[in-house]
Structures are given as structure tokens and as C-alpha cells.
mmCIF file of C-alpha atoms in Angstrom:
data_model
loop_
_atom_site.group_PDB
_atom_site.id
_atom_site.type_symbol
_atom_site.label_atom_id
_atom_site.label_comp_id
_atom_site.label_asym_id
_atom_site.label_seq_id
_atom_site.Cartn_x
_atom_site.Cartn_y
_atom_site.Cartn_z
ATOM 1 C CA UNK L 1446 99.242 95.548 47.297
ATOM 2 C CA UNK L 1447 98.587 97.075 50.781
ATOM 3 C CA UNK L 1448 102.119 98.101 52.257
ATOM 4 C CA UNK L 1449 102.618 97.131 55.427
ATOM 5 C CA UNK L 1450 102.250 99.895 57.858
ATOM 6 C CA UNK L 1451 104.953 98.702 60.517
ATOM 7 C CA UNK L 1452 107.692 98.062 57.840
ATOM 8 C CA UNK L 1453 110.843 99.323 58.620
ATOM 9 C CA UNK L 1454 111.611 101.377 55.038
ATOM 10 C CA UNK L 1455 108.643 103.474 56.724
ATOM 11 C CA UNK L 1456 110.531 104.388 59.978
ATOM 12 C CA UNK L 1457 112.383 107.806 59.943
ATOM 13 C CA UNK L 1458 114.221 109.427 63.428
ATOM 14 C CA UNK L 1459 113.112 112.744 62.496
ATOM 15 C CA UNK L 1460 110.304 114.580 61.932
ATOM 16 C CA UNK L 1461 109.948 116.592 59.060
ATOM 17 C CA UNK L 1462 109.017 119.987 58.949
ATOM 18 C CA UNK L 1463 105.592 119.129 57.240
ATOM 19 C CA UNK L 1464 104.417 116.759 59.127
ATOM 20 C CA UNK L 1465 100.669 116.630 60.864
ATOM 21 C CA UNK L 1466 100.178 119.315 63.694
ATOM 22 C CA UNK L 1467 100.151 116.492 66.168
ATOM 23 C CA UNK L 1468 103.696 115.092 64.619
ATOM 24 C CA UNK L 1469 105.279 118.638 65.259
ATOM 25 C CA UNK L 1470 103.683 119.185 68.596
ATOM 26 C CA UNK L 1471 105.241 115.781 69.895
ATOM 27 C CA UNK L 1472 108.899 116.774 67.846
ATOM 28 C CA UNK L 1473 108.590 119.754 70.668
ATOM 29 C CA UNK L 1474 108.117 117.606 73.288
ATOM 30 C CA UNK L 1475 110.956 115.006 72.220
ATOM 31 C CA UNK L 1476 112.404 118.263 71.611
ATOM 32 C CA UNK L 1477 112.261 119.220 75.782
ATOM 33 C CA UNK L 1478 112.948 115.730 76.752
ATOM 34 C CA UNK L 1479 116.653 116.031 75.304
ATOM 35 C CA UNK L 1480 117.144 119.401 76.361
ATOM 36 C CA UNK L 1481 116.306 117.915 79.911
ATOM 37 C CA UNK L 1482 118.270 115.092 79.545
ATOM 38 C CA UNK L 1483 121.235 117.118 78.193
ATOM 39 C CA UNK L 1484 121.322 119.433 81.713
ATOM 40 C CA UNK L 1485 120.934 115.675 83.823
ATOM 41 C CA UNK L 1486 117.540 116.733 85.119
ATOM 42 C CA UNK L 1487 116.961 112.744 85.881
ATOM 43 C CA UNK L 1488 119.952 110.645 87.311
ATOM 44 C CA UNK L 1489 120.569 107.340 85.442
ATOM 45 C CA UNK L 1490 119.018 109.040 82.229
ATOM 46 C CA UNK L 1491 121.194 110.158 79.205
ATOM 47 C CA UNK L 1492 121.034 111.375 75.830
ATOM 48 C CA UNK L 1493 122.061 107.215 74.323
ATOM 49 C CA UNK L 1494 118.989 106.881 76.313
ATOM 50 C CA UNK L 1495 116.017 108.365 74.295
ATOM 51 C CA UNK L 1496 114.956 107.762 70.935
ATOM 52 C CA UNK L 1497 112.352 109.131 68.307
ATOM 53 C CA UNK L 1498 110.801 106.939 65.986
ATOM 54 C CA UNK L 1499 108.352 108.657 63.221
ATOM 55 C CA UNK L 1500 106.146 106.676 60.533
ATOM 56 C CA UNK L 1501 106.274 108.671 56.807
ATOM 57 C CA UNK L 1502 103.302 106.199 55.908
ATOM 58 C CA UNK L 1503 100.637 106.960 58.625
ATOM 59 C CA UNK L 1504 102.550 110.096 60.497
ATOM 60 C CA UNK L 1505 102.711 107.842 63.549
ATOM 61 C CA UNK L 1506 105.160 108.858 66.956
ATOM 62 C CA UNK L 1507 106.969 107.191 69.035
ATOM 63 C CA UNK L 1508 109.577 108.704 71.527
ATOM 64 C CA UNK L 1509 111.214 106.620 74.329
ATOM 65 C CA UNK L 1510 113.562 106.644 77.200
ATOM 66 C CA UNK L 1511 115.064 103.789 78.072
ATOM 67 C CA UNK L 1512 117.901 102.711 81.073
ATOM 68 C CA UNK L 1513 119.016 99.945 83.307
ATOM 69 C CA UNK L 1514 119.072 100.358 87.229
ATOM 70 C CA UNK L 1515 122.002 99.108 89.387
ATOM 71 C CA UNK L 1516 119.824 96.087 89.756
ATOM 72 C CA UNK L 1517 119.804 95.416 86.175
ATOM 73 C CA UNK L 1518 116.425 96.063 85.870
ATOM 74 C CA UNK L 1519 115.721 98.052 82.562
ATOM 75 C CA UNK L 1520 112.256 100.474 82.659
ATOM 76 C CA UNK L 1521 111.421 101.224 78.799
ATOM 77 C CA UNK L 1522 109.428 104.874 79.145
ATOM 78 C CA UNK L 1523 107.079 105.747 76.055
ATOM 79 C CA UNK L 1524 104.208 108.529 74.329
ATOM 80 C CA UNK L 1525 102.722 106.805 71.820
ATOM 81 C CA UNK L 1526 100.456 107.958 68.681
ATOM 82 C CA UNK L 1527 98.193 106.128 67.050
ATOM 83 C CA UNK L 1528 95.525 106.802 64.064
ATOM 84 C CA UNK L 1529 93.069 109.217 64.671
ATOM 85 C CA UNK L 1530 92.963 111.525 67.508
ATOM 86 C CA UNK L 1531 94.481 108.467 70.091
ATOM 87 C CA UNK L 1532 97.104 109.301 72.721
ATOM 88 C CA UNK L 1533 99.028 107.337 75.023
ATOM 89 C CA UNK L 1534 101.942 107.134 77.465
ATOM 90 C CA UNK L 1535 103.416 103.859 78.873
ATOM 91 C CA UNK L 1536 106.072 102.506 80.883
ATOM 92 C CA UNK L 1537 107.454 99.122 81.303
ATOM 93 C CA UNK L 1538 109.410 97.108 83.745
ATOM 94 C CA UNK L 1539 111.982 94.203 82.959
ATOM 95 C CA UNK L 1540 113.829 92.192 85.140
ATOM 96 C CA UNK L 1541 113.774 89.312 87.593
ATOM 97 C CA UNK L 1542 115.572 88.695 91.007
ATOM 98 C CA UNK L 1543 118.507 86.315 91.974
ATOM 99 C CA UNK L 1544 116.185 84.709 94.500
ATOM 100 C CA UNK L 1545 114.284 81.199 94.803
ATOM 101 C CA UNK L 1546 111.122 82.784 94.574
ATOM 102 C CA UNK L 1547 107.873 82.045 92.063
ATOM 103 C CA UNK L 1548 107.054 85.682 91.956
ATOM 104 C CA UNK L 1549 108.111 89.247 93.087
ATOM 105 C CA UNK L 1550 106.221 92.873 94.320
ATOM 106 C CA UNK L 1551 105.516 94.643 91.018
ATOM 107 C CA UNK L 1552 107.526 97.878 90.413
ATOM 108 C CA UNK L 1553 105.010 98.822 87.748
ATOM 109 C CA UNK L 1554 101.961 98.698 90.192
ATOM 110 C CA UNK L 1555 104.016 100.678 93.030
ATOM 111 C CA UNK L 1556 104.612 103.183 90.027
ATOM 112 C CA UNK L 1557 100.693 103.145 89.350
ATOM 113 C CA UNK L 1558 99.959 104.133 93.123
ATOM 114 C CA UNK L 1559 102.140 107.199 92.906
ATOM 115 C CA UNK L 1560 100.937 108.398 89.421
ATOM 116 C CA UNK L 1561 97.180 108.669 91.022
ATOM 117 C CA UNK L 1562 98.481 110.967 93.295
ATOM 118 C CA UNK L 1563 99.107 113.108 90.896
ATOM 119 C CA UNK L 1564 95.582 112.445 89.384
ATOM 120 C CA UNK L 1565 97.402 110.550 86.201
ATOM 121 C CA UNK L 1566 94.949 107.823 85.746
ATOM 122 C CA UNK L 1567 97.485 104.927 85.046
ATOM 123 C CA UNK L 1568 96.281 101.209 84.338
ATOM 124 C CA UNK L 1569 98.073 97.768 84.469
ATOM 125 C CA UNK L 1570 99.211 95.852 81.785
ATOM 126 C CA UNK L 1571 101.449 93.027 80.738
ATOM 127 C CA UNK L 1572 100.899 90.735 83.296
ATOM 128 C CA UNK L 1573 101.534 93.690 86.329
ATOM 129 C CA UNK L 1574 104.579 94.784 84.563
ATOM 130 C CA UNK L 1575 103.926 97.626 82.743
ATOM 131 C CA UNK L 1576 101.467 100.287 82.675
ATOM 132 C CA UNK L 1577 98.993 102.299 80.249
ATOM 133 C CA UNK L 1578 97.753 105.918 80.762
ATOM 134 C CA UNK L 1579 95.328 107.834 78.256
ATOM 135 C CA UNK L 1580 97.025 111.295 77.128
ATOM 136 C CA UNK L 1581 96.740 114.102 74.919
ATOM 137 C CA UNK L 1582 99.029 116.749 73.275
ATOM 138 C CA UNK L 1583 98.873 119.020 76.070
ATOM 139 C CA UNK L 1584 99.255 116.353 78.726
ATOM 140 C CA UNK L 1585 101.961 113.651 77.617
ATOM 141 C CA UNK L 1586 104.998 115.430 77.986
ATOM 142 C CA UNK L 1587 103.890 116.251 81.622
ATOM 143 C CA UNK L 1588 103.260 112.330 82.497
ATOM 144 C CA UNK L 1589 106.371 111.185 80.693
ATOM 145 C CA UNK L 1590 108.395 114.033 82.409
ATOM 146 C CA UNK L 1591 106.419 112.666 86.277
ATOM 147 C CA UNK L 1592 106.984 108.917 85.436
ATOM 148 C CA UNK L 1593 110.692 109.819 84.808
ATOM 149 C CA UNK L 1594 110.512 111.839 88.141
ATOM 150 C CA UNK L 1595 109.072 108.928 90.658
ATOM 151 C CA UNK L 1596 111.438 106.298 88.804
ATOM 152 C CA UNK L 1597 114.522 108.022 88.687
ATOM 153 C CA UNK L 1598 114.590 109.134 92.409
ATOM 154 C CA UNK L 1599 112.950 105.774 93.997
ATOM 155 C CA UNK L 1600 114.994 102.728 92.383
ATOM 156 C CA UNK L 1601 114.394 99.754 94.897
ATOM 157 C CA UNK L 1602 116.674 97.658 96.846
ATOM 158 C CA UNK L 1603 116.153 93.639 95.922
ATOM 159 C CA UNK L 1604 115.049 93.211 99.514
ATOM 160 C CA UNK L 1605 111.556 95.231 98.367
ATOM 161 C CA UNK L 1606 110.654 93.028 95.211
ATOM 162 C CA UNK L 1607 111.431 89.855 97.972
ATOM 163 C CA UNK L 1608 108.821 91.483 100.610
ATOM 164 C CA UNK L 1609 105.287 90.162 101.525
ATOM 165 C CA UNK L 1610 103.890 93.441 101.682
ATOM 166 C CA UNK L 1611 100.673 94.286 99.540
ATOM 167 C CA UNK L 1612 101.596 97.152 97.267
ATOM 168 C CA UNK L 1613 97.915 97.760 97.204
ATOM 169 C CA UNK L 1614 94.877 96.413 99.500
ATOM 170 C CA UNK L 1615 91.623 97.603 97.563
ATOM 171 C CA UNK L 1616 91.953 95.415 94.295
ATOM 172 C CA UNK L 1617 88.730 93.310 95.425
ATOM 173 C CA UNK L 1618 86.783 96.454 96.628
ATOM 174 C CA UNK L 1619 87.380 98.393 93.091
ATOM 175 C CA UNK L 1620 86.726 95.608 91.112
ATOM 176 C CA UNK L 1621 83.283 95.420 92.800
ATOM 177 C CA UNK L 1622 82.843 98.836 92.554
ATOM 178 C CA UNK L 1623 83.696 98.653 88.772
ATOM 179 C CA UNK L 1624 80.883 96.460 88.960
ATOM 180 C CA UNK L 1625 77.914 98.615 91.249
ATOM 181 C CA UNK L 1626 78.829 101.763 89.231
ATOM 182 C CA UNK L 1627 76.975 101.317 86.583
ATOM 183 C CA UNK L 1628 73.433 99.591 88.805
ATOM 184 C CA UNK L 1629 73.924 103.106 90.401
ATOM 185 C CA UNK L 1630 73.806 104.906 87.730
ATOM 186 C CA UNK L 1631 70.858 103.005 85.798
ATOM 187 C CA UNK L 1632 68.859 103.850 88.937
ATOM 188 C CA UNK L 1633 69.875 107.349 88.746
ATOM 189 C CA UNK L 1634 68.746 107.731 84.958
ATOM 190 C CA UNK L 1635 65.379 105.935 86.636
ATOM 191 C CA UNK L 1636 65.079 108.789 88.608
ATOM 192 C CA UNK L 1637 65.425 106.749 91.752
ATOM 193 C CA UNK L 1638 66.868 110.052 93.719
ATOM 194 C CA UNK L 1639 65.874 113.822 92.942
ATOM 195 C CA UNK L 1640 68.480 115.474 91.532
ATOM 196 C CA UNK L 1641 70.802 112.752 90.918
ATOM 197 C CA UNK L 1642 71.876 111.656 87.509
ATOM 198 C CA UNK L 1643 73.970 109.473 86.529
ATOM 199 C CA UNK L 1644 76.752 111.434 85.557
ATOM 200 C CA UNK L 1645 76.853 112.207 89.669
ATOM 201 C CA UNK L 1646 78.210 109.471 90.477
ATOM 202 C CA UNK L 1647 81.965 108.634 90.260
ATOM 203 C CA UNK L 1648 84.681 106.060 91.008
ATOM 204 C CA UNK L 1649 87.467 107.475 93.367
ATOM 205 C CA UNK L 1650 90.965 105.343 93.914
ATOM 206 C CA UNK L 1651 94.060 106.243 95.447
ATOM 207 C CA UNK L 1652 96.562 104.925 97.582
ATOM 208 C CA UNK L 1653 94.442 104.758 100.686
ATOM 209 C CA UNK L 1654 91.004 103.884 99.171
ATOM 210 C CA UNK L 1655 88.917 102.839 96.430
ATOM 211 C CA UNK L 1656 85.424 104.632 96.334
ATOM 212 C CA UNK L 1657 82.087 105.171 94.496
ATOM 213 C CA UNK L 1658 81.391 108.946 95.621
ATOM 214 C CA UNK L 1659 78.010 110.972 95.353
ATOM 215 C CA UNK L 1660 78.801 115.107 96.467
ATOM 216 C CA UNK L 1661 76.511 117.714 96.891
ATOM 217 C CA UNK L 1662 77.844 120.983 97.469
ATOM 218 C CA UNK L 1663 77.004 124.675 96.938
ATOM 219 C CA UNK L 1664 80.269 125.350 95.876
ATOM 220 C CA UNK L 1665 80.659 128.171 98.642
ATOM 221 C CA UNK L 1666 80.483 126.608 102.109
ATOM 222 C CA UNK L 1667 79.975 122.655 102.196
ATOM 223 C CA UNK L 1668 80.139 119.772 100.499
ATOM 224 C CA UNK L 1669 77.954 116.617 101.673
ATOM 225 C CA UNK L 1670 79.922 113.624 100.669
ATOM 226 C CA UNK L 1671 77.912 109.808 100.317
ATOM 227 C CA UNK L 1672 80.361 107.154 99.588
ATOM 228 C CA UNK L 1673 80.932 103.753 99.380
ATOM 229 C CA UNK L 1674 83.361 101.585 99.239
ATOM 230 C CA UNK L 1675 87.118 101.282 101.562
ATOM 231 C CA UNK L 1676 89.513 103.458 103.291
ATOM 232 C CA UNK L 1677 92.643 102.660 104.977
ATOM 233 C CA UNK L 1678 90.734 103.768 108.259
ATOM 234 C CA UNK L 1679 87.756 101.810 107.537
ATOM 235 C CA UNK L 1680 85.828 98.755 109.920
ATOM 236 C CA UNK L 1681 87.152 95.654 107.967
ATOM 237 C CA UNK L 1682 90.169 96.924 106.309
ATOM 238 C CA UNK L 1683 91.629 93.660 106.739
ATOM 239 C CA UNK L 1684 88.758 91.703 104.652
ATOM 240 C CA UNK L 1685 87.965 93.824 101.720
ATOM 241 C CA UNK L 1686 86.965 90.610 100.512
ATOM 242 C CA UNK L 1687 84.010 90.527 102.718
ATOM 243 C CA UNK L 1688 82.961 93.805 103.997
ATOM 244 C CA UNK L 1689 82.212 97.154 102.165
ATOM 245 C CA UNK L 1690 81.605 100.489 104.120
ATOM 246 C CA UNK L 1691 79.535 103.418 103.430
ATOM 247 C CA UNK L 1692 79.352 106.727 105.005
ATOM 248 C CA UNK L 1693 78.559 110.264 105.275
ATOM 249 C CA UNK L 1694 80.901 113.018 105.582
ATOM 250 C CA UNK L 1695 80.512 117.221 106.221
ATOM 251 C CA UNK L 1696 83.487 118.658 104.836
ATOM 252 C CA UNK L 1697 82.915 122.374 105.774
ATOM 253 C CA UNK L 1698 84.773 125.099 103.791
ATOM 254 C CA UNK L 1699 82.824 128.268 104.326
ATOM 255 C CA UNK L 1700 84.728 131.264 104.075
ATOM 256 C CA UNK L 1701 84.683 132.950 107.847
ATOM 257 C CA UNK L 1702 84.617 131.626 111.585
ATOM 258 C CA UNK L 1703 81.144 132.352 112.262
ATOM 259 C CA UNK L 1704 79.759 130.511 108.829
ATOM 260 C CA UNK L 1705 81.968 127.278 110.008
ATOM 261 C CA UNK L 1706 79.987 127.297 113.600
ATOM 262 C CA UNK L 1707 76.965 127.716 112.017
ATOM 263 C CA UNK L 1708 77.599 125.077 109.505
ATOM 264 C CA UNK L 1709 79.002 122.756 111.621
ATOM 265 C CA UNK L 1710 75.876 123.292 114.106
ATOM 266 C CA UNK L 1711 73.174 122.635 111.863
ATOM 267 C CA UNK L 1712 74.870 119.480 110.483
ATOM 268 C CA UNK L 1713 75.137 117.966 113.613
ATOM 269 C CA UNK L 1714 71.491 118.063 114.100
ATOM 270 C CA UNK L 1715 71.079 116.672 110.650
ATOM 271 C CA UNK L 1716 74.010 114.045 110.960
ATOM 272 C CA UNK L 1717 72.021 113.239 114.832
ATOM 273 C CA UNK L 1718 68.669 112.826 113.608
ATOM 274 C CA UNK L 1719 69.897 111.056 110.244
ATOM 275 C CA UNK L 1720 71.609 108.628 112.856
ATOM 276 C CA UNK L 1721 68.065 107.891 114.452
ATOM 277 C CA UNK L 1722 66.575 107.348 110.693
ATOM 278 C CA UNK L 1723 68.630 104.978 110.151
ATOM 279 C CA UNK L 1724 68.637 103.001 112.855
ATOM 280 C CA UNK L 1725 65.685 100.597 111.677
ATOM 281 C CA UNK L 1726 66.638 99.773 108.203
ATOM 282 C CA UNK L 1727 70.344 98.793 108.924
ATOM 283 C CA UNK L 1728 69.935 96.963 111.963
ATOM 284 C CA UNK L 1729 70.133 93.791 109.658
ATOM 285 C CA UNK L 1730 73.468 92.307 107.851
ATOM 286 C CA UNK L 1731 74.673 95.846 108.850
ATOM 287 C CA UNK L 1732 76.549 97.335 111.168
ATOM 288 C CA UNK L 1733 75.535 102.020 112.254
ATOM 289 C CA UNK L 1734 77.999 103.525 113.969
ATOM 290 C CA UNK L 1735 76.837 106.867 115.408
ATOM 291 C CA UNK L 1736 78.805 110.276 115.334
ATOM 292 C CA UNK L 1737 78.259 113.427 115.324
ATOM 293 C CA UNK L 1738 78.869 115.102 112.413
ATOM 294 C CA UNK L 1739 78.001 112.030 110.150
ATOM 295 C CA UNK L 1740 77.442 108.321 109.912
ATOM 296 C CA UNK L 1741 79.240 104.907 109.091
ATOM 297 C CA UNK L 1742 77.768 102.149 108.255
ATOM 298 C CA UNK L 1743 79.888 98.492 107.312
ATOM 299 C CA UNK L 1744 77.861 95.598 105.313
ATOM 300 C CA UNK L 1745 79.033 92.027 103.836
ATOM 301 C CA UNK L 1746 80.294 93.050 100.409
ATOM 302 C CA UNK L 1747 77.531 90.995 98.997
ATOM 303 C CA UNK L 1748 74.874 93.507 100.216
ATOM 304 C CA UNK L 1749 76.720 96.272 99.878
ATOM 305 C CA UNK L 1750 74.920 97.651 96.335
ATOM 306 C CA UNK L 1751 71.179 97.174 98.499
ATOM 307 C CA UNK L 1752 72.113 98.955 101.273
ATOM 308 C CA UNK L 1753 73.750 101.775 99.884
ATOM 309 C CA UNK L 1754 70.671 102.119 97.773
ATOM 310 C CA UNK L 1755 68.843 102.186 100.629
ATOM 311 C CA UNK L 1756 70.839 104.498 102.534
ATOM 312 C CA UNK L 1757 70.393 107.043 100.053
ATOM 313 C CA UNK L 1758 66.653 106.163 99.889
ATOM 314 C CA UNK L 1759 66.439 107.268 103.200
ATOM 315 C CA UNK L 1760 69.182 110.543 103.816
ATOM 316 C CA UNK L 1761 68.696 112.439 99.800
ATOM 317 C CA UNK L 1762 64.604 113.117 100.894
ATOM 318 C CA UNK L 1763 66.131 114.336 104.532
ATOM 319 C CA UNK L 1764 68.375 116.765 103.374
ATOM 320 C CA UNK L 1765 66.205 118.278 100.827
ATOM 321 C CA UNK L 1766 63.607 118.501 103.719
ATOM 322 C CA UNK L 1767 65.711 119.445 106.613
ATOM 323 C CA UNK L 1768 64.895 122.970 108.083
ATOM 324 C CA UNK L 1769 67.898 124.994 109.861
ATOM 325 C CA UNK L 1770 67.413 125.162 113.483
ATOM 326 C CA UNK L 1771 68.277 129.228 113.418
ATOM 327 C CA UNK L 1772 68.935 131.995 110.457
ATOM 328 C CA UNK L 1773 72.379 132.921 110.172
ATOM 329 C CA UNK L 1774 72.458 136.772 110.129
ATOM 330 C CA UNK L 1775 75.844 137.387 108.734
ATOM 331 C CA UNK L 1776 78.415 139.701 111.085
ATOM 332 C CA UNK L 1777 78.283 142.334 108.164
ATOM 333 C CA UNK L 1778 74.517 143.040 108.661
ATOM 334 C CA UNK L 1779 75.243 143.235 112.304
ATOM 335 C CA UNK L 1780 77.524 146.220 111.372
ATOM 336 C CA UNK L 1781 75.302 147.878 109.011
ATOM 337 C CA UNK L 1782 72.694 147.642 111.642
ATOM 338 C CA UNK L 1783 74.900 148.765 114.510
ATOM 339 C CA UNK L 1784 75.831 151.841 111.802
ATOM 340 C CA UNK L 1785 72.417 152.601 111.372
ATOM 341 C CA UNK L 1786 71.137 152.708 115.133
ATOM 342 C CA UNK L 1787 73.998 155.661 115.517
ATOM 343 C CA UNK L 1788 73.225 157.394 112.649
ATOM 344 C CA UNK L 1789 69.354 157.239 113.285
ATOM 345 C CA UNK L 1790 69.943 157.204 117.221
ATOM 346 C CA UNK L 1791 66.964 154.828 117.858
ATOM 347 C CA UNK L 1792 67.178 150.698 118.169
ATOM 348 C CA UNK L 1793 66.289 147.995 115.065
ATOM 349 C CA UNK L 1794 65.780 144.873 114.736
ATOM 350 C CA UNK L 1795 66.454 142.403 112.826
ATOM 351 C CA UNK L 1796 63.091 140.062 111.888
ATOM 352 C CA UNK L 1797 63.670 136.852 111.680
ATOM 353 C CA UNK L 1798 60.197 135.778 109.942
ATOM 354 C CA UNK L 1799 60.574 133.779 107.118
ATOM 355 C CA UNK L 1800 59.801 130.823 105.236
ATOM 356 C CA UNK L 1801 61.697 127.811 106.629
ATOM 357 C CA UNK L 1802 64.837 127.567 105.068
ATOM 358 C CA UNK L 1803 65.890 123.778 103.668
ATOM 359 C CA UNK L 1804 69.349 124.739 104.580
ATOM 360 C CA UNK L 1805 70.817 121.953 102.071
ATOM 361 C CA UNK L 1806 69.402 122.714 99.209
ATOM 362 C CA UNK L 1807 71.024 125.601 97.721
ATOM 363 C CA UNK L 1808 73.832 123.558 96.171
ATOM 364 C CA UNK L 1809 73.851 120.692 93.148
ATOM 365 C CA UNK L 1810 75.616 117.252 92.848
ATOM 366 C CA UNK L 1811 79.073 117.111 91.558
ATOM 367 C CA UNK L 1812 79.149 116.137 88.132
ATOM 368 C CA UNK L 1813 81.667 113.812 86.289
ATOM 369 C CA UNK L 1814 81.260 113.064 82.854
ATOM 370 C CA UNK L 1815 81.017 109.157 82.047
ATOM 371 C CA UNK L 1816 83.232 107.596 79.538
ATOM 372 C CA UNK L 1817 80.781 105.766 76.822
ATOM 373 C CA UNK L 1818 83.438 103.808 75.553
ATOM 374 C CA UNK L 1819 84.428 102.165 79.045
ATOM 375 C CA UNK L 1820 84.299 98.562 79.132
ATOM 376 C CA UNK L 1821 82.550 96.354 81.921
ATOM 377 C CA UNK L 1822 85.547 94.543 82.894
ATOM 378 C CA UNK L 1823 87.867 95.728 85.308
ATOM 379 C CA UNK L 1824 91.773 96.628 84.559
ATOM 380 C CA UNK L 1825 92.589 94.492 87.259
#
């Protein structure tokens, strides 16, 4: 017969000595936890609190920290093993509130919000009271340790679970976004846009916006930013459920004073003349507002996969063709030349004959690998 992998007999709370290299690398970080537990790095948490749990059939881990808050709410902290090369952290809230109310702000999705901060990519689960986040040997400890962190030192009066407040205001945009990702990058593979691929495009979320991003940058001075999607600052944040915005952004991070003028000059003629461009094929369902270092464009959500499509139709051929208006002739060459007219006591010049220079063009699009094994229906 086939024993029973989850049977007690198989349960030990100890690892042995030859266990799997992952088994012993997750004994050092249960290890840690208790050291840090033992010298009351986290209020609330003691040693009665943690506990290791180790399968002698499979070699499977399990370490958690456990404790109840002064409002009897108990949060159940966890790194889990599985079979194969599968790691994963969770956390989970219980508890209700002495209140005549159907339902109550979720702890666990507050918890999410300030986890992507900290770029720890944290997912919902059990009906918004718990969470899931994808680890690895080198990286649970580190979330278990943050969880513990943000939990410990932000433990909620009932007045917050009773508010009306939205703990987060871009579920509708990211689920749609979940949804345009991949159309964007099936038109990429395509070849819809030189130079894009697919991997170049990538789904951004934080606490103040939820975002399908395509950067260009040359790594050195600039990075062009094309996004769609919502911001806290955006149009319509009030109806993500109808409107969607897209928009381009300069963010300028050359090294000196002079290379930030001269950046910031010559996209201002681009971002000016991109704003004429544009002005034909949005004027329908769409709404251009000018500036002048970029664009911003708001849409009904419905249209909002067309007309990004169509914004990048229209601005990816301009910046690959877009001449600068003047070379930049950087202040060291102005030295060495000064240098030189002393040492040679005569007058040069500088020639400024060249071939046009397509100013954004020197740079590639940001890369992000895509997961294969993602699945087509949102986590929320």
C-alpha cells in the first residue's frame, strides 16, 4: 500500500542532520527565527510561538509563527516546502468583530499593499484573508522576517476593520490589465512595433497604481516610459470602472547639469510635436491633454487596449525618427579645446557636421522575463 504522505507517524520537529540541502538550509532559517524571537526582535512574538514541522517521508518543511493580538485576532505566519524545487511563504488572518456588520476591511489585503512596497509580490487567498507569496531559499527568511515586521508594529484598532474606506482602488483596472497583457504582447511577437518584444512589456502594481509599462532607456541618461493603466493622480480616479489612462513620461537621470538641460530640451520638442501627432487620432472616445514634457491621454476602459495600440502606433516610429535640434558638445571637450588653443596659441573649432543624430535611439526596451506558467485569470 501507498502510505499516506500527510500521516502524522511521518511528522518529526527536527531536522536531521542528513536531510536534503533545502531541509538544512530552512533548519538555518528556523534556526534565525528563534534566535530573533529569543532577543524580542518582534513585540507580541515568543518562543511558544513558532514551530517546525519536518516530513521523514518526502523531506517536506514547515515552520510557523503564530500569536493573538489584543483584539483576539490570531495571524498564523508560514514558509512552506513542497515537492520539487517549490517555495512558498504565507500568512493568515483569523478573527471577526463584535459589531452588527455583514463584513469587515481585510487585514490580509492591507498586509498585501505594504509587502509590494517592498517588491514582495504577495497574492490573496482564502476568501481576502490570507495571503500567498512565491519564495526561494535565499528569499523566505527575508519575507517571513518583513511580514513579521509590518504586523507586529501596525496591529489595528476595531474602529479600522468597521471603516468604509477602500484598502485598495485599482482591483478593476488590474484585472483588465491582467487581461490586455497578453493582446500586447501577441502583437509584440507579431512584430507590430520595432524593437518591442514581448518580454518588454510588464504589469506594474503598488499602492498608488496598477500599470502595464513599456521603457526604453539607454541606461545612462533617460528612460522614456509608455504606460497604461491608473494612478492615484490620474483623470477618473474615481471610476476605474470606466476610464483607463495612458501616458508618456521623461524621467531624466543623466549624470551632470548640462546633460539634464539638454535632455530635458530636446524632449520637449519631441513631447510638443508628439502632442500635435496625436491630436487627430484621439480626438474620438478620448480625451489629449497637452504638456510639455509628455502627454496624457484618458479613454472608456472599453477602448482602452485600441487606443493604446494606437498610441504606440503613432509615438515608437517618432522617436526612432526624431532628430536632436542641436549636438551636445560635452563641457570636457570644451576644456580640452580651451587647453589646446593655449598650448597651440591659435583658435579651433569645433565642427558640428554630422549625420543627423536620432537622439532616442541609442538605448533598448526594458526587459522582464514572462512567467510561462501564469494563468489567465486574475488573483483577484
Amino acid at each position: 500500500m501507498t502510505p499516506n504522505p500527510d500521516s502524522p507517524k511521518f511528522i518529526r520537529h527536527e531536522i536531521p542532520d542528513n536531510a536534503s540541502v533545502r531541509a538544512l538550509r530552512l533548519r538555518e532559517d528556523y534556526n534565525l527565527l528563534r534566535a530573533n524571537i529569543e532577543a524580542c526582535v518582534w513585540h507580541h512574538i515568543t518562543s511558544d510561538c513558532l514551530r517546525l514541522y519536518y516530513n521523514t517521508n518526502d523531506g517536506r518543511v514547515r515552520i510557523t509563527v503564530g500569536f493573538t493580538d489584543k483584539n483576539k485576532h490570531s495571524h498564523t505566519f508560514s514558509i512552506l516546502s513542497y515537492r520539487g524545487k517549490r517555495l512558498q511563504c504565507e500568512y493568515e488572518f483569523e478573527g471577526c468583530v463584535d459589531a452588527p456588520v455583514v463584513s469587515f476591511r481585510s487585514y490580509a489585503e492591507w498586509l498585501m499593499l505594504q509587502l509590494w512596497q517592498y517588491e514582495i509580490d504577495a497574492e490573496l487567498c482564502k476568501c481576502d484573508r490570507g495571503l500567498v507569496i512565491s519564495a526561494d531559499l535565499d528569499t523566505a527568511y527575508d519575507v517571513m522576517s518583513k511580514m513579521l515586521d509590518i504586523v507586529t508594529n501596525n496591529i489595528k484598532p476595531i474602529d479600522w476593520f468597521l471603516s468604509k474606506e477602500p484598502v485598495w482602488q485599482f482591483y478593476r483596472t488590474y484585472y483588465d490589465l491582467c487581461k490586455m497583457l497578453p493582446l500586447l504582447q501577441a502583437e509584440a511577437s507579431r512584430g507590430r512595433w520595432k524593437d518591442v518584444t514581448p518580454e518588454n512589456f510588464r504589469l506594474v502594481r503598488n499602492v498608488d497604481c496598477a500599470l502595464i509599462c513599456l521603457d526604453y532607456t539607454d541606461n545612462r541618461n533617460y528612460t522614456m516610459q509608455f504606460r497604461l493603466g491608473m494612478t492615484k493622480t490620474g483623470f477618473a480616479v474615481e471610476r476605474t470602472d470606466k476610464f483607463m489612462d495612458m501616458f508618456y513620461h521623461f524621467e531624466n537621470h543623466a549624470p551632470n547639469d548640462e546633460l539634464r538641460a539638454y535632455f530635458d530640451k530636446e524632449n520637449r520638442e519631441f513631447s510638443n510635436i508628439a502632442n500635435i501627432m496625436l491630436e487627430i487620432p484621439f480626438s474620438w472616445k478620448a480625451l489629449l491633454f497637452h504638456s510639455d514634457d509628455g502627454f496624457y491621454i484618458n479613454t472608456y476602459r472599453e477602448n482602452a487596449f485600441q487606443k493604446y495600440c494606437l498610441m504606440l502606433d503613432w509615438i515608437i516610429p517618432f522617436k526612432n525618427r526624431y532628430e536632436a535640434t542641436e549636438l551636445y558638445i560635452a563641457p570636457e571637450l570644451l576644456e580640452t579645446k580651451k587647453r589646446l588653443e593655449v598650448s597651440l596659441s591659435t583658435d579651433l573649432e569645433i565642427s558640428k557636421e554630422q549625420e543627423p543624430d536620432l537622439i532616442f535611439t541609442h538605448g533598448h526596451f526594458i526587459e522582464t522575463p514572462i512567467d510561462e506558467d501564469s494563468s489567465d485569470e486574475c488573483p483577484f
